[in-house]
Short mmCIF file of C-alpha atoms in Angstrom, two decimals:
data_model
loop_
_atom_site.label_atom_id
_atom_site.label_comp_id
_atom_site.label_asym_id
_atom_site.label_seq_id
_atom_site.Cartn_x
_atom_site.Cartn_y
_atom_site.Cartn_z
CA THR A 1 6.40 21.65 38.83
CA ALA A 2 8.15 24.24 36.75
CA ALA A 3 11.11 22.00 35.91
CA ALA A 4 8.72 19.73 33.88
CA ARG A 5 8.33 22.76 31.62
CA ASP A 6 11.83 23.78 31.64
CA GLU A 7 13.40 24.64 28.15
CA SER A 8 16.01 22.10 28.59
CA PRO A 9 15.07 18.70 27.62
CA MET A 10 17.99 17.34 29.77
CA VAL A 11 16.16 19.00 32.90
CA ARG A 12 12.83 17.44 31.72
CA ARG A 13 14.46 14.15 31.45
CA GLU A 14 15.69 14.24 34.98
CA VAL A 15 12.10 15.36 36.05
CA ALA A 16 10.76 12.28 34.21
CA LEU A 17 13.20 9.82 35.91
CA SER A 18 12.40 11.30 39.12
CA LEU A 19 8.59 10.09 38.76
CA ARG A 20 9.37 6.43 39.31
CA ASP A 21 7.81 4.80 42.27
CA GLN A 22 5.73 7.71 43.01
CA PRO A 23 1.97 7.50 43.24
CA PHE A 24 0.20 8.19 39.91
CA GLU A 25 -2.12 10.65 41.45
CA GLN A 26 0.93 12.81 42.45
CA ILE A 27 2.72 12.57 39.01
CA ARG A 28 -0.11 12.71 36.58
CA ASP A 29 -0.28 16.63 35.94
CA ILE A 30 3.76 16.54 35.68
CA LEU A 31 3.48 13.61 33.17
CA VAL A 32 1.27 15.86 31.07
CA ASP A 33 3.98 18.49 30.84
CA LEU A 34 6.54 16.25 30.13
CA ALA A 35 4.71 14.59 27.33
CA LYS A 36 3.90 17.89 25.86
CA GLY A 37 7.68 18.64 25.91
CA TYR A 38 8.49 15.53 23.86
CA ASP A 39 9.41 16.22 20.28
CA GLY A 40 8.87 12.80 18.89
CA LYS A 41 12.53 12.21 18.27
CA ASP A 42 14.51 12.08 21.45
CA ARG A 43 15.20 8.60 22.43
CA TRP A 44 16.55 9.41 25.77
CA TYR A 45 13.55 11.64 26.75
CA VAL A 46 11.06 9.07 25.67
CA GLU A 47 12.96 6.47 27.73
CA ALA A 48 12.99 8.67 30.91
CA ILE A 49 9.19 9.10 30.64
CA GLY A 50 8.84 5.25 30.23
CA THR A 51 11.19 4.73 33.24
CA GLY A 52 9.33 7.11 35.24
CA CYS A 53 6.10 5.33 34.50
CA ILE A 54 7.41 1.86 35.38
CA GLY A 55 4.28 0.05 36.96
CA GLN A 56 1.97 2.73 35.88
CA GLU A 57 2.07 2.38 32.02
CA SER A 58 -1.74 1.67 31.72
CA ALA A 59 -2.75 4.76 34.04
CA ALA A 60 -0.16 6.90 32.16
CA PHE A 61 -1.42 5.88 28.75
CA ASN A 62 -5.05 6.47 29.60
CA HIS A 63 -4.31 9.82 31.22
CA LEU A 64 -2.14 11.01 28.47
CA GLN A 65 -4.48 9.93 25.73
CA GLU A 66 -7.24 11.97 27.37
CA LYS A 67 -5.30 15.02 28.23
CA LEU A 68 -3.25 15.17 25.01
CA LYS A 69 -6.40 14.61 23.10
CA GLN A 70 -4.82 11.63 21.24
CA ARG A 71 -7.70 9.32 20.21
CA GLY A 72 -6.38 6.26 18.80
CA PRO A 73 -5.39 5.38 16.09
CA ASP A 74 -4.99 8.91 15.03
CA TRP A 75 -1.93 9.72 17.24
CA ASP A 76 0.69 12.15 16.45
CA ALA A 77 4.22 11.03 16.03
CA ALA A 78 5.20 12.15 19.71
CA PHE A 79 2.42 10.25 21.29
CA ALA A 80 2.99 7.12 19.12
CA GLY A 81 6.54 7.26 20.51
CA ILE A 82 5.48 7.44 24.06
CA VAL A 83 3.00 4.50 23.40
CA TRP A 84 5.94 2.55 22.02
CA ARG A 85 7.93 2.91 25.11
CA LEU A 86 4.91 2.27 27.50
CA HIS A 87 3.31 -0.45 25.54
CA PRO A 88 0.24 -0.57 27.42
CA PRO A 89 -2.31 -3.28 26.87
CA GLU A 90 -5.32 -0.82 26.37
CA ALA A 91 -3.49 0.32 23.16
CA VAL A 92 -3.82 -3.00 21.18
CA PRO A 93 -7.04 -2.06 19.39
CA ALA A 94 -5.52 1.28 18.03
CA LEU A 95 -2.07 -0.40 17.48
CA LEU A 96 -3.92 -3.08 15.24
CA ALA A 97 -5.60 -0.26 13.43
CA ARG A 98 -2.17 1.53 12.91
CA GLY A 99 -0.47 -1.68 11.74
CA LEU A 100 -3.17 -2.37 9.07
CA ASP A 101 -3.68 1.17 8.03
CA ALA A 102 -1.96 1.26 4.51
CA THR A 103 -2.38 5.07 4.57
CA LEU A 104 0.17 5.63 7.35
CA SER A 105 3.83 5.49 6.18
CA GLU A 106 5.61 2.32 6.60
CA PRO A 107 7.92 3.51 9.61
CA LEU A 108 4.57 4.53 11.66
CA ARG A 109 3.14 1.06 10.87
CA ARG A 110 6.31 -0.73 11.62
CA GLN A 111 6.37 1.20 14.96
CA ALA A 112 2.71 -0.12 15.85
CA VAL A 113 3.86 -3.65 15.24
CA ASP A 114 6.98 -3.34 17.27
CA THR A 115 4.94 -1.96 19.98
CA LEU A 116 2.42 -4.87 20.02
CA ALA A 117 5.52 -7.15 20.19
CA PHE A 118 6.20 -5.80 23.73
CA ILE A 119 2.79 -6.45 25.01
CA PRO A 120 2.55 -9.88 26.72
CA GLN A 121 -1.29 -10.33 26.48
CA GLN A 122 -3.03 -12.62 24.25
CA ALA A 123 -4.79 -9.69 22.36
CA ALA A 124 -1.52 -8.32 21.31
CA GLY A 125 -0.33 -11.59 19.78
CA GLU A 126 -3.67 -12.02 18.11
CA ALA A 127 -3.40 -8.37 16.54
CA MET A 128 0.10 -9.44 15.41
CA VAL A 129 -1.24 -12.53 13.59
CA GLU A 130 -3.95 -10.33 12.11
CA ILE A 131 -1.25 -8.06 10.74
CA ALA A 132 0.86 -10.85 9.68
CA VAL A 133 -1.92 -12.43 7.54
CA GLN A 134 -3.98 -9.26 6.54
CA GLY A 135 -1.70 -6.48 6.92
CA PRO A 136 0.03 -4.26 4.05
CA ASP A 137 2.53 -6.44 2.33
CA ASP A 138 5.52 -4.45 3.46
CA LEU A 139 4.63 -5.60 7.02
CA ARG A 140 3.32 -9.12 6.86
CA ALA A 141 6.74 -10.88 7.14
CA HIS A 142 7.97 -8.67 9.93
CA ALA A 143 4.69 -9.09 11.91
CA ALA A 144 5.00 -12.98 11.14
CA TRP A 145 8.52 -12.64 12.58
CA TRP A 146 7.54 -11.27 15.85
CA VAL A 147 4.75 -13.76 16.15
CA LYS A 148 7.24 -16.61 15.96
CA ASN A 149 9.79 -14.94 18.00
CA ARG A 150 7.39 -13.95 20.89
CA SER A 151 5.71 -17.49 20.66
CA LEU A 152 8.98 -18.70 22.21
CA TYR A 153 8.46 -16.63 25.28
CA PHE A 154 5.59 -14.76 26.57
CA TRP A 155 2.96 -15.59 23.89
CA ARG A 156 3.82 -19.38 24.06
CA SER A 157 0.74 -20.34 25.80
CA TYR A 158 -1.60 -18.73 23.16
CA ARG A 159 -0.30 -21.09 20.32
CA LEU A 160 -0.26 -18.23 17.80
CA THR A 161 2.02 -19.72 15.17
CA ALA A 162 -0.55 -22.19 14.26
CA LEU A 163 -2.82 -19.54 13.24
CA LEU A 164 -0.53 -18.16 10.70
CA GLY A 165 -1.12 -20.65 8.23
CA LYS A 166 -4.84 -21.04 8.95
CA LYS A 167 -6.21 -17.35 9.27
CA ARG A 168 -7.17 -15.99 5.95
CA PRO A 169 -8.64 -12.62 5.04
CA THR A 170 -12.52 -12.63 4.95
CA ALA A 171 -12.98 -9.72 2.60
CA PRO A 172 -10.79 -7.85 0.29
CA ARG A 173 -8.72 -4.91 1.95
CA VAL A 174 -9.34 -1.47 0.78
CA THR A 175 -6.00 0.64 0.62
#
């Protein structure tokens, strides 16, 4: 709709919220327009996109990644923000790569780690352990904290905290 391309982010936020509970096939093109209008900074805007996609996060991620030509892990800041809010399981490999990439700024790597923390799948927890053990020095403690925290709840059955002391890098990291 034209409202998804409105000049006002307030109007676009309302459009994003209105997507909730709609069939994905009906909202997919609107979602692309809304994502194109996200500046990467407006927290309310990205929350509205996430709310509009509840229950369809994976479909939204896959569609937006394709339509916005955001091949992980080389995402722009706006798409990384959308992924942070959607936290889709399909993003785990790219999030791991971003968390380990010492060429990315610390805030972008931290955002990747924080995104992983909200994905309840074992692969996300294992990726977090890898960052805690082999990641850049400035993120290891942060990732280890998430492993311990999430192991109290939705990563509990994966027994990841035991891996923190056992897993060791197999080769020197190139930074």
